[in-house]
Structure formats: C-alpha cells, structure tokens
XYZ file of C-alpha atoms in Angstrom:
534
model
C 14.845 11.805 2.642
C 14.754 11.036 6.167
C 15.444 7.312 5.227
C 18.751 8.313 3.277
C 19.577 10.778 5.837
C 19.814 8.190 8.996
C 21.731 6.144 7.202
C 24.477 8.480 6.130
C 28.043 7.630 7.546
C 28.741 10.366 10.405
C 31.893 11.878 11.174
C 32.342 10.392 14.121
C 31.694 6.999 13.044
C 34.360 7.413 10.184
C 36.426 8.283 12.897
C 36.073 5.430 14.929
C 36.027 3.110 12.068
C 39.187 4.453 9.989
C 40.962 3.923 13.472
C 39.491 0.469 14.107
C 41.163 -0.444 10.577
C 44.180 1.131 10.798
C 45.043 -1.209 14.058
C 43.503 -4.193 12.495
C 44.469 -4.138 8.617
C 47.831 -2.347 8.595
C 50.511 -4.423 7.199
C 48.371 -6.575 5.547
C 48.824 -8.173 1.960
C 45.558 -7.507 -0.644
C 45.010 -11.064 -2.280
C 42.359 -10.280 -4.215
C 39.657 -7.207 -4.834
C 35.748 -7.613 -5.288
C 33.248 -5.433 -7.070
C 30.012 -7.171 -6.154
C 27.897 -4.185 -7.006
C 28.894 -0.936 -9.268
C 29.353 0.987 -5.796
C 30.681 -1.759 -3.709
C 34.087 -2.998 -3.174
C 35.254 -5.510 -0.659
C 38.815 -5.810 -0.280
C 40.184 -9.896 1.356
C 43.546 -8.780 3.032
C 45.854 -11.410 4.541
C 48.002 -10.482 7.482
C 50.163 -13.446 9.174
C 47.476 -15.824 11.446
C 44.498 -13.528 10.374
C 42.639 -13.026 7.383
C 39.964 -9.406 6.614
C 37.635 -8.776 3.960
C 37.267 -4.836 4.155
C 34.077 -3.629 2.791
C 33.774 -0.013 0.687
C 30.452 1.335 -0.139
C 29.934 4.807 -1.951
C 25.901 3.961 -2.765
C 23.843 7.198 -1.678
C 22.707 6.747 1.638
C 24.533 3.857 2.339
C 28.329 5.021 1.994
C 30.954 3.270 4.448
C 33.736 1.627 5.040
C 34.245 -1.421 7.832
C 35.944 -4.456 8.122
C 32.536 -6.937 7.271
C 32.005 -10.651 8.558
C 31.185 -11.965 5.472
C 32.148 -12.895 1.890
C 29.340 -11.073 -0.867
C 28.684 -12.696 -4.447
C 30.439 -11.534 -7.800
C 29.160 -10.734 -10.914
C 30.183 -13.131 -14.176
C 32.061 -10.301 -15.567
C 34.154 -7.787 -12.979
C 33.449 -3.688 -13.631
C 36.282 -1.878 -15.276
C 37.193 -0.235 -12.111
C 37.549 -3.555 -10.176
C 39.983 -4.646 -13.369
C 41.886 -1.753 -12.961
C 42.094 -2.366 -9.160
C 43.477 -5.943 -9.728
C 46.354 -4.918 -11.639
C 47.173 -2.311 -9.828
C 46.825 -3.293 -5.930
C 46.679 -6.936 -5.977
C 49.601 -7.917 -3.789
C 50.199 -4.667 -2.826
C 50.939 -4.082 0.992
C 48.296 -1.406 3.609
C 50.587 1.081 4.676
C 48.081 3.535 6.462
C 44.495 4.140 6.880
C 43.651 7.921 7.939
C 41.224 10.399 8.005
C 40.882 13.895 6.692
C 40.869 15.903 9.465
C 37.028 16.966 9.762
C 35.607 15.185 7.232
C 34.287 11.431 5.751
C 36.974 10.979 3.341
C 39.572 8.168 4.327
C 42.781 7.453 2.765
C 44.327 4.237 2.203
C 48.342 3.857 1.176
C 49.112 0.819 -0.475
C 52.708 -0.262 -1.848
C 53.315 -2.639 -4.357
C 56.899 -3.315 -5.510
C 58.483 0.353 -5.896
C 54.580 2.106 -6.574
C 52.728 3.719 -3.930
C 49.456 4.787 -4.731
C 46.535 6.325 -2.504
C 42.874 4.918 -2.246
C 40.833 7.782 -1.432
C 37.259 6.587 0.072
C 35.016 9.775 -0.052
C 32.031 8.934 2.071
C 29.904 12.229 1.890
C 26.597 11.537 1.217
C 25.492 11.733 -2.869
C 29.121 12.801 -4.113
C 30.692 9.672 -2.339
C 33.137 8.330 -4.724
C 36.553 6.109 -4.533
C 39.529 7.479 -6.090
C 42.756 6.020 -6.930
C 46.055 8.602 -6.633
C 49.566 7.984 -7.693
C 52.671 9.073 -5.291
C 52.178 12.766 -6.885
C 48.483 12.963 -5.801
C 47.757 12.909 -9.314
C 44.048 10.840 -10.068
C 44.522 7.785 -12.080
C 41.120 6.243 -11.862
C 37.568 6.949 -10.670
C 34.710 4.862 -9.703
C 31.875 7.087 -10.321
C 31.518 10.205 -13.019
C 33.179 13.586 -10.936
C 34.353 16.785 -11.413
C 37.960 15.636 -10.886
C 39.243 14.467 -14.581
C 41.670 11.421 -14.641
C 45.226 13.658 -14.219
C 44.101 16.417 -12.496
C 45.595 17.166 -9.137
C 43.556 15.645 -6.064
C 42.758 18.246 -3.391
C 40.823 17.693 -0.489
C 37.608 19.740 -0.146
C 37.853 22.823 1.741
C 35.154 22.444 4.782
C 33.160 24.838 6.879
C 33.325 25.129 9.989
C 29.442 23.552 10.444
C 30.135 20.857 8.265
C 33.811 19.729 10.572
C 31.557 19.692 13.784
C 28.390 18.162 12.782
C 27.169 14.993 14.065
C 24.002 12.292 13.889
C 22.364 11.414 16.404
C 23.014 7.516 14.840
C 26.562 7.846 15.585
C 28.459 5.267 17.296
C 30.504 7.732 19.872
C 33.313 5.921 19.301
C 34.749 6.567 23.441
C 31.713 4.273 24.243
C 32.086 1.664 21.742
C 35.321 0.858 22.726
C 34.523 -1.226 25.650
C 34.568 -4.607 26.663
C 32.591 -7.224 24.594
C 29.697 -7.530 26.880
C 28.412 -4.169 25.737
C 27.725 -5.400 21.891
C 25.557 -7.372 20.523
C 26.483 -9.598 18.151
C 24.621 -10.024 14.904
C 24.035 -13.199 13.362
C 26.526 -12.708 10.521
C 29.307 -11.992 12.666
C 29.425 -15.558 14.135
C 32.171 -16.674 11.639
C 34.749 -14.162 13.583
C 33.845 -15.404 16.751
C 34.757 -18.944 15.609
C 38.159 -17.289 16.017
C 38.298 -16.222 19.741
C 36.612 -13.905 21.281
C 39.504 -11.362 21.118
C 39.184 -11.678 17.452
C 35.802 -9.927 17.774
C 36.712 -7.476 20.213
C 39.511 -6.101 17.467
C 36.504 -5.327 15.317
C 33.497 -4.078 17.453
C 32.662 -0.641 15.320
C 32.929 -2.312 12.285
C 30.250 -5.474 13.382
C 28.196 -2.479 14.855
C 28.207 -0.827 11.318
C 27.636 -3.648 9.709
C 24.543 -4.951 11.569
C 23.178 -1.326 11.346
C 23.655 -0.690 7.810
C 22.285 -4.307 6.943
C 18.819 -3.487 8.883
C 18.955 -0.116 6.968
C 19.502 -1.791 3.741
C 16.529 -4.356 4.491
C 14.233 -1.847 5.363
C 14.864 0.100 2.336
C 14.498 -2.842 0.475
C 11.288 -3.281 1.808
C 10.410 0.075 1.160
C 11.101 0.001 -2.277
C 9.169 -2.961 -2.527
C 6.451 -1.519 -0.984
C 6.015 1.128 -3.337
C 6.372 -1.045 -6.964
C 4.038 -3.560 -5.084
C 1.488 -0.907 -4.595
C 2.069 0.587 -8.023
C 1.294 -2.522 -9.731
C -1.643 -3.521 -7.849
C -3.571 -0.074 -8.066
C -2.489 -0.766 -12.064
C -4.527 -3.888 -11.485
C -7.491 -2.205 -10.002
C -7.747 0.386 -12.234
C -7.854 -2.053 -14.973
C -10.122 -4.648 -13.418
C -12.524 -1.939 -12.438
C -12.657 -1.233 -16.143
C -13.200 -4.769 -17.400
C -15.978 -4.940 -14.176
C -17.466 -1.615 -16.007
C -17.452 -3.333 -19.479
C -18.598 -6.752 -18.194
C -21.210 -5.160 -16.638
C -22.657 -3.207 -19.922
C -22.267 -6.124 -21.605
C -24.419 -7.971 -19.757
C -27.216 -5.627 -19.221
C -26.867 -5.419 -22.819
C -28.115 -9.429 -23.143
C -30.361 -8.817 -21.141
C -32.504 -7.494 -22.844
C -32.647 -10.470 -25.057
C -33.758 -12.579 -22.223
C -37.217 -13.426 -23.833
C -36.037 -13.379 -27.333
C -36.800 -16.755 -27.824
C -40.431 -16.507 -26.861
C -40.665 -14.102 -29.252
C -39.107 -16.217 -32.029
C -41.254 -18.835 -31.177
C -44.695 -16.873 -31.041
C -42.972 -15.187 -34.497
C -42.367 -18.631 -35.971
C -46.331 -19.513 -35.890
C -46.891 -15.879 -37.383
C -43.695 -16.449 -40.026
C -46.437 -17.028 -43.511
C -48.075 -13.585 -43.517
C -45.437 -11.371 -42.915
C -45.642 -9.136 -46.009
C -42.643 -7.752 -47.952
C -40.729 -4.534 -46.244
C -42.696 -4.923 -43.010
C -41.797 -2.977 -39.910
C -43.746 -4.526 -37.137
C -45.901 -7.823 -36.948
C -48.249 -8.150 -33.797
C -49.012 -11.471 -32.554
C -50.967 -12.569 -29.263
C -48.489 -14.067 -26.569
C -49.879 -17.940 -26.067
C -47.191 -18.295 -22.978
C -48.965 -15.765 -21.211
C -52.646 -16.931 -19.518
C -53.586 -12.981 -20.163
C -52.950 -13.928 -24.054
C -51.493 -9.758 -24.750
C -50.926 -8.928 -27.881
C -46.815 -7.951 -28.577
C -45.870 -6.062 -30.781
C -42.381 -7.230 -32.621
C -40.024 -4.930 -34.545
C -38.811 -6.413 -37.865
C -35.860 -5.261 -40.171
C -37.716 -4.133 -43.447
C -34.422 -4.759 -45.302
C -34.759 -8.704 -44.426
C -36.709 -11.397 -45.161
C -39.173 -12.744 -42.833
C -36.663 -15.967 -42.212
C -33.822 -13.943 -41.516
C -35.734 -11.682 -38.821
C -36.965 -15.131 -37.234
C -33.004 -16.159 -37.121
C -32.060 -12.820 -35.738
C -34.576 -12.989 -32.938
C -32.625 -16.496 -32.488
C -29.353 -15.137 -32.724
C -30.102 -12.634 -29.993
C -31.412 -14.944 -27.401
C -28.293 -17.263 -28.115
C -26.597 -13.980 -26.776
C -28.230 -14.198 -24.053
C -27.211 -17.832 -23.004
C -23.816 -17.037 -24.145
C -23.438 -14.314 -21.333
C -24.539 -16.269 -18.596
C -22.700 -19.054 -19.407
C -19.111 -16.607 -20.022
C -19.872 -13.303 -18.964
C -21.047 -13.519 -15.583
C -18.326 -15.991 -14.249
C -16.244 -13.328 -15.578
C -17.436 -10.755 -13.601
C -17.758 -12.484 -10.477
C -14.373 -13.475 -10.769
C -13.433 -9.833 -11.971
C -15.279 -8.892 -8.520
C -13.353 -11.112 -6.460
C -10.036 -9.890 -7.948
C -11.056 -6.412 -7.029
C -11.635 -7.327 -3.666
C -8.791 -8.850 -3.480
C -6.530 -6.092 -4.695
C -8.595 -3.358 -2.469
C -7.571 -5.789 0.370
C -3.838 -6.324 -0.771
C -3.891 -2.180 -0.873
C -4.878 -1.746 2.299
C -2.275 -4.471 4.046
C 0.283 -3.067 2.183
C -0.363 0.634 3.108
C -0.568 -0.592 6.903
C 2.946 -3.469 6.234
C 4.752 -0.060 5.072
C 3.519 2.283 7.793
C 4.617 -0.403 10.529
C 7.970 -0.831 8.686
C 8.305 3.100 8.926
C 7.756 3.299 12.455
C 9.544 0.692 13.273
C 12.944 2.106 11.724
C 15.138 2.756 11.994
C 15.803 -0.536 13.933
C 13.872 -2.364 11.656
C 13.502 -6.951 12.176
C 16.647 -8.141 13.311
C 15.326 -11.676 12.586
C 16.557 -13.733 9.979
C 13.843 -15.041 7.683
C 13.362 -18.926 7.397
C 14.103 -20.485 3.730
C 10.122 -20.899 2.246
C 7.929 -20.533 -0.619
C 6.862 -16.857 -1.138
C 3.507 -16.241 0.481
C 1.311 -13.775 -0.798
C 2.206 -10.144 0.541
C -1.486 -10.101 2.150
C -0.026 -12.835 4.491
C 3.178 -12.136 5.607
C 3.837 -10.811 9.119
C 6.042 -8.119 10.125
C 8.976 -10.828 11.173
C 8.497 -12.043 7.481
C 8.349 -9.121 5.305
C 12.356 -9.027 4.828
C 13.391 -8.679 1.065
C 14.470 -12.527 1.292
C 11.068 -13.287 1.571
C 9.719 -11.332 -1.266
C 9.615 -11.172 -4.769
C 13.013 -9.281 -5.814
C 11.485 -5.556 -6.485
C 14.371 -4.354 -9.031
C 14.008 -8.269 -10.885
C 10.435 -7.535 -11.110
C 10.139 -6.343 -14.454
C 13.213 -7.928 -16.319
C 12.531 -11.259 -17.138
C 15.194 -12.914 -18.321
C 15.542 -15.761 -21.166
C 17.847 -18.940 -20.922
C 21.172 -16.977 -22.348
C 20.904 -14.412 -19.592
C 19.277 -12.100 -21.766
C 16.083 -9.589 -21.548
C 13.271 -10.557 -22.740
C 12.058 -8.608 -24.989
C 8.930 -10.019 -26.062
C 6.216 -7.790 -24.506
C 7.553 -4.518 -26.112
C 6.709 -6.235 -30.062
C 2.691 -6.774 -29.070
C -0.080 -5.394 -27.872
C -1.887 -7.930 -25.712
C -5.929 -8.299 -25.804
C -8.744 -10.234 -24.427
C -11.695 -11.309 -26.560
C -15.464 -11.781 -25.427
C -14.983 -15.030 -25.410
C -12.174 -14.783 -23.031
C -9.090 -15.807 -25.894
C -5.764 -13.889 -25.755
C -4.973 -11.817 -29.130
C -2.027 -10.608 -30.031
C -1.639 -7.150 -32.228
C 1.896 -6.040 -33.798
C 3.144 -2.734 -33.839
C 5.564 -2.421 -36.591
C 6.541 -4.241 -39.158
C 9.771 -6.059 -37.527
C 7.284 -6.792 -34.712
C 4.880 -8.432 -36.891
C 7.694 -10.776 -38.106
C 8.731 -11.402 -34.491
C 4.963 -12.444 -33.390
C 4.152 -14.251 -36.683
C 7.399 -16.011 -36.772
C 8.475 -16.176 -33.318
C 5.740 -15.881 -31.014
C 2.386 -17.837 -32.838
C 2.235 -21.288 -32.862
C 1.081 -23.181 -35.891
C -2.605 -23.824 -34.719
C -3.104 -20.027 -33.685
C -5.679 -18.335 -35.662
C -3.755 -15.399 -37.998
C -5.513 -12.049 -39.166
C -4.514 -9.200 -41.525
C -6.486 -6.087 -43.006
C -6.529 -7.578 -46.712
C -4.639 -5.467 -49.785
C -3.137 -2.793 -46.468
C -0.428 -2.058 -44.909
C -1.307 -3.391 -41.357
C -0.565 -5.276 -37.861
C -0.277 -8.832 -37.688
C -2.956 -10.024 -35.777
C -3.143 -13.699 -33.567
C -5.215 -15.378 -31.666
C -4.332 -17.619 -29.109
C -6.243 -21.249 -29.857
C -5.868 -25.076 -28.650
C -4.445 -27.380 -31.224
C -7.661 -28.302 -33.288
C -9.538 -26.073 -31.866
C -12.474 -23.386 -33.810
C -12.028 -19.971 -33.294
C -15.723 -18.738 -31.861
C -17.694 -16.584 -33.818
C -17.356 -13.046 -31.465
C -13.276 -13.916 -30.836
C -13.157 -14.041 -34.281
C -15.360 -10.647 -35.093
C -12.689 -9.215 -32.208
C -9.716 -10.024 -33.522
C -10.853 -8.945 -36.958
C -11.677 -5.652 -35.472
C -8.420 -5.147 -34.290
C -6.537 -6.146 -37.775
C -9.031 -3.087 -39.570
C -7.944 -1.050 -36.326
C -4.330 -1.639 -36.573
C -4.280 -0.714 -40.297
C -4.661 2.221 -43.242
C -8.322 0.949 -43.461
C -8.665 2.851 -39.892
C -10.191 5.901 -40.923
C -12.406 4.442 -43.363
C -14.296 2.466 -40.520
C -14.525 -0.882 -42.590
C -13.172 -3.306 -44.826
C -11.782 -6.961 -45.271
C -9.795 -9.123 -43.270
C -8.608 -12.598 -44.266
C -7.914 -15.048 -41.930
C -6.110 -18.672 -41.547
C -4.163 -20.727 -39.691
C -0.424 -19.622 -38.632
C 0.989 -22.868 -40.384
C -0.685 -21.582 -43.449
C 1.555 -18.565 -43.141
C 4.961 -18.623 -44.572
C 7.884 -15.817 -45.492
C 10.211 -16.759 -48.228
C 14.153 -15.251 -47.698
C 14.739 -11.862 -49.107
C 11.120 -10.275 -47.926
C 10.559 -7.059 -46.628
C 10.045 -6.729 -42.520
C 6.551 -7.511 -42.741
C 5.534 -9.533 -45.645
C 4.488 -12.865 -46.213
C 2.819 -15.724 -47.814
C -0.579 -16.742 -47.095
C -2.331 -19.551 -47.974
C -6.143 -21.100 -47.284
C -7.587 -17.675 -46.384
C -10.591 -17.213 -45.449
C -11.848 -13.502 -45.340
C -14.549 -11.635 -43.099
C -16.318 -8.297 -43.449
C -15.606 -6.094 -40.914
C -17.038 -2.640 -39.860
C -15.590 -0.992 -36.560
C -18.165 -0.953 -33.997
C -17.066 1.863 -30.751
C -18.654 -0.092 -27.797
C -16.643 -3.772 -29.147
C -13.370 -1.156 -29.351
C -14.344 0.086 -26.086
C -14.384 -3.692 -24.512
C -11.115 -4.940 -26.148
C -9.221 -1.718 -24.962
C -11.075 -1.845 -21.442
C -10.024 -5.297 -20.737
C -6.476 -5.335 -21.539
C-alpha cells in the first residue's frame, strides 16, 4: 500500500512533465507505436534533427507518461489495442499535449490526413486507462475494461476540491527542476541522449528524473515480489522436509528394533528341529552372551518353523537396509532443513533492508553472472536481473513456446527406496503418463480387473525394481483405484514397453502384456510415508 502509493504519478509531476513534452514532441511525426507490456505503450516520434520515444504507462502504481532514454522489447504478436493504434496514428502528426486542469489526465491531439483524434492518458492511480477520442469526443477504443463503452461521450471527471490541490511529498516541484544541468543526476540509461549534446538532455530533465525514479521503484518492487514467492516456496519446502525428517525418523526407530535380529536367527537356527507345530514362543540360551541368559523368542503359530527363521532374517535385513538408505536420507533431509531455516532468515532480513532502504532503492547496475543462491547475494546484487524471474517461476515453458503442462496429469511420489513414482489422476492423464511421460524400461502398475490410476516407477534401463519400491508403488495403484475401500487386492505389474494401446480405445485403456501380479493390502503407516515425503 505504501509501496503503490509512493510511486503514484502526482499532480505536479504531470504538470511538469505534460509541459516538458509539449515543448519537446510537438510537431513531431509518430513512425511507429509499441505495446511492450498490456499497460505500456511507447510511442518513437521523429521531429526534423531529433528523434523521441515517449513512454505511457497506466500499470497500478506505476502510471506515467515521459519522454524515456531507451528502446523496450516487443512481444511476437502486438495487443489489439497497439493494432488499432498503428492504423490509426501511425504517421499521424502531435498537435498538443495538455493537461486537465487539476488533475493526472493528459491529452494528446494527433492529425493524420483530414482525422484528428485525441489520446487521452488517464494517470489516476488503479482506474488509469488510455483512451482514444474522435474529433466529436466520442470513445473509439480503450486499453483497459471501463465504465465508458466504445461510443459513449468522453467527459472529464468532475474533481473535488481536495483531490485538485493534493500533492506527494515524491513530487518533482517542477519550478526547481527546471534548472541548469548541474542540478540532475544522470542515470545510467540516459547516456544515449547525452551522446547528443548536452542541450539535448537539458530539453528533457523531468522526464530522465521520472524515469530513473520509476525504474528504482519498479526494481524494488520486483524484488519485493520476489521476496515473497521466494519465501513462499521455501517455507513449502520446510514444511515438507520436516515431514519426510518426521517419517524418516519413525522409520528408523522402527529398524531398530531389529538390530539383533540376526543373533536371534542364529541362536533360533541351532534350536530350528524341536520347534513343535503351532508354537508361540521357543526359549533358547544366548551363546553370544558370556552370562549365557535364556531369550525368549516370539514365533508366528500360523508358520512353519523355517519360515519364522526367514522372518527373523528378513527383519534384520531391514535393519541393514536403513542404515545403508535411510539414514543418509535423513542427514541429508537435516541439512536441507538447515538450509532452508537459514535461506528464511536471509531472506526475511534481504526484504527488510530493501524496505528501508526505499524508496531510493540500489542505483547500481548489476554485473552480467551466473545466479548465486539468494543466501549469497548482497544488497548491491539483489536487483531482479540477478534473480530468478519471480512471475517465470512457475510456467515452464516447452520448445513451441508453450506451457507445460505436465505436472497437473500426475501425482509425484517417493518410495523407501528413494525411486520417483508417478500416479495418474484421470483417465486422459493416465494416457498422457503411460504414453507420454514413461519410458520403456519404467516399471508400470495397475489395480487388476478396476477402474484405476496408472501407476510408474521411475527405473534405469535394465535395472530391478527393489522389493519395498515395488510394495510402494503397488500400494498406490490399490489406493488410486475402486479397490480403495476394500483395503486390498491385486496389482499386476510389467515393463512400460510391455504396455501398448491399439487406435480406437477408450481414455484409459490398454494392452498389457508379461504381467506379473502382487498381493497387496493397504498398510496406514507405508500411506503415511509416501504422502509425507512428497
């Protein structure tokens, strides 16, 4: 609010400047018409020995008009308005630039061959707008959506008395900035002019003031902006990395417990020939242990003693398997935390120096380098040049110029094992991720006999999918399907070159070949894990 209120045109700015272009652009021929931005226009106007690009701006909080010292880019494709500006004042001649008396709307005459039409530049904060009149007064075009229809009769707004006397204290005071040249500085971008002569520049001095104000507004807003997706994103990334930390961390006190599992399949091993059918517990005496203590193991009555002697296996291999994959995990899952608690905390401080230091803001221009991380850069440095492109952040773009749409058709997992999987959500997106996205040595799941999601899993050309990537992404197929509420059922599985879809097949369906098929039963805390680490 404050921001957007500084930067507002004032009165007596649009006074000074609508004067300053009525002496230097009056006369002059309009070769050609710019719309680099949907509220920006820049005019290039050709008078005999001297050329002007005039710059119009009706963006909230950053409406103006000045003569500007440099050339902006275009888009591919011009905006409608900027088409209908071309055939109308192309080669059309300035007749007058004026004021309405007690307000920030400028008009500008133009004549070309026997039509005269009137630019009106309305620079008053959120309803700034540009307007094109014919002789009659009568609107023919508008730039932005306004209460004033196209043929309806242009009036200028009737102002109070407050509004024709109030001022900024930002404005220019246009009796002191017409002075000699040694009273200005000069901003980087208006070195072109003075190529000119310095009398050149001296025509122009509210308009280079405007513009080197209004370009350290617009960087600091940039920043700002910037600033506040930045932060977004990485207390996103905190929240979900303090989740992952939370399920890394259960799952490895979970293994632990299975720390001396193999001890106990050992000592069970010796023990194995008079374990007795639909046994509960066996007790053997601990050899390992110079107190020789009897233990007491559990066993599942519903097993045989060989499978019980496995199991005791299986868990221990558990155990290795989380040291070896969990617990790099979480210390790297630690570090990142760190990391972003860090990144919070310079950011919070880069922003409250940027606000304090407005609204000057760095007049320095930024050096042409890689882009460091935000944790690094110094105040001189944090200039949108230097940064990632906050509105580009999130609109990836393919090689034709096009969104990329990709993210919206999957859900995106992480498996124990550390694997990406990939989950549909409707039945187009299924044949977008099967089709589009997998790649033939990827491992492909579906709920068997149900309508479901297509299910990948990221994998290395000849590469085996582990065992608990493989119980995770088969979760996830039962999950995303009808055989939800039931809690369990069959998934088949293959390879997503063993996957084909013949023409004429619904959104959805395919052909599978070489399936394999597991039996799957949800489980809440491997749910909880997938969802926690995505």
């Amino acid at each position: 609010g404050l921001l957007r209120h500084y930067m507002a045109i004032s009165l007596s700015d649009c006074r000074a400047v609508t004067e300053e272009c009525q002496q230097a652009l009056v006369d002059g021929l309009i070769q050609k018409i710019h719309q680099s931005q949907p509220f920006l226009l820049t005019l290039d106007i050709r008078k005999p020995g001297e050329s002007w690009i005039l710059l119009i701006s009706v963006e909230p909080g950053f409406a103006r008009l000045h003569i500007t010292s440099h050339k902006l880019k275009n888009p591919p494709t011009p905006f409608q308005f900027c088409q209908y500006l071309r055939a109308h004042l192309e080669g059309g001649r300035i007749q007058s630039i004026e004021q309405e008396p007690g307000d920030r709307i400028v008009y500008i005459t133009v004549m070309k061959s026997s039509n005269l039409y009137r630019v009106v530049v309305a620079l008053t904060g959120n309803q700034s707008n540009v307007l094109v009149l014919n002789q009659e007064r009568m609107i023919l075009r508008s730039l932005k959506p306004s209460r004033l229809e196209v043929g309806d009769l242009y009036v200028p707004p009737i102002l109070q008395k407050r509004e024709a006397v109030r001022t900024t204290s930002a404005s220019l005071q246009i009796e002191e900035r017409i002075t000699p040249k040694e009273n200005f500085v000069r901003s980087p971008s208006s070195q072109s002019l003075a190529n000119k002569g310095e009398d050149f520049t001296n025509r122009i001095p509210v308009s280079l003031e405007l513009e080197e104000r209004f370009r350290k507004q617009t960087d600091l807003q940039r920043r700002l902006e910037w600033f506040k997706v930045r932060t977004a994103e990485a207390r996103k990334s905190l929240k979900q990395a303090t989740r992952r930390r939370h399920t890394l961390e259960a799952d490895l006190a979970k293994a632990e417990k299975y720390q001396e599992y193999q001890r106990y399949g050992e000592l069970l091993k010796a023990q194995l020939h008079t374990i007795q059918p639909r046994q509960a517990v066996i007790d053997v005496v601990d050899y390992y242990d110079p107190a020789l203590p009897t233990l007491s193991l559990p066993l599942n009555i519903l097993k045989d003693p060989v499978w019980n002697l496995e199991d005791y296996f299986r868990k221990y291999r558990k155990y290795i398997s989380a040291q070896e994959h969990l617990r790099p995990r979480l210390e790297q899952t630690e570090k990142k935390i760190q990391s972003l608690k860090e990144e919070l905390e310079q950011l919070k401080k880069s922003e409250l120096d940027d606000l304090l230091d407005s609204p000057a803001g760095s007049s320095e221009s930024p050096t042409e380098h890689s882009i460091p991380s935000p944790r690094t850069l110094s105040k001189a440095q944090r200039t949108p040049q230097s940064m990632p492109q906050y509105h580009e952040k999130h609109s990836s773009k393919d090689k034709n110029g096009k969104a990329d749409q990709s993210a919206k058709h999957y859900r995106t997992f992480e498996s124990f094992d550390g694997l990406t999987i990939l989950v549909g959500k409707s039945a187009n997106d299924n044949d977008y991720l099967t089709l589009k996205i997998a790649k033939p040595d990827d491992l492909w799941l579906h709920a068997r006999g149900t309508p479901g999601s297509h299910v990948v899993v990221r994998l290395e050309k000849a590469t085996d999918v582990p065992h608990e990537t493989l119980r995770d992404a088969a979760t996830l197929a039962l999950f995303y399907s009808d055989l939800k509420k039931s809690g369990k059922g069959e998934v088949i599985h293959t390879l997503k070159k063993f996957v084909k879809k013949s023409k004429g097949m619904k959104a959805g369906a395919v052909h599978v070949t070489r399936e394999k098929s597991i039996w799957i039963e949800l489980n809440k805390d491997r749910l909880g894990r997938l969802k926690g680490g995505i």
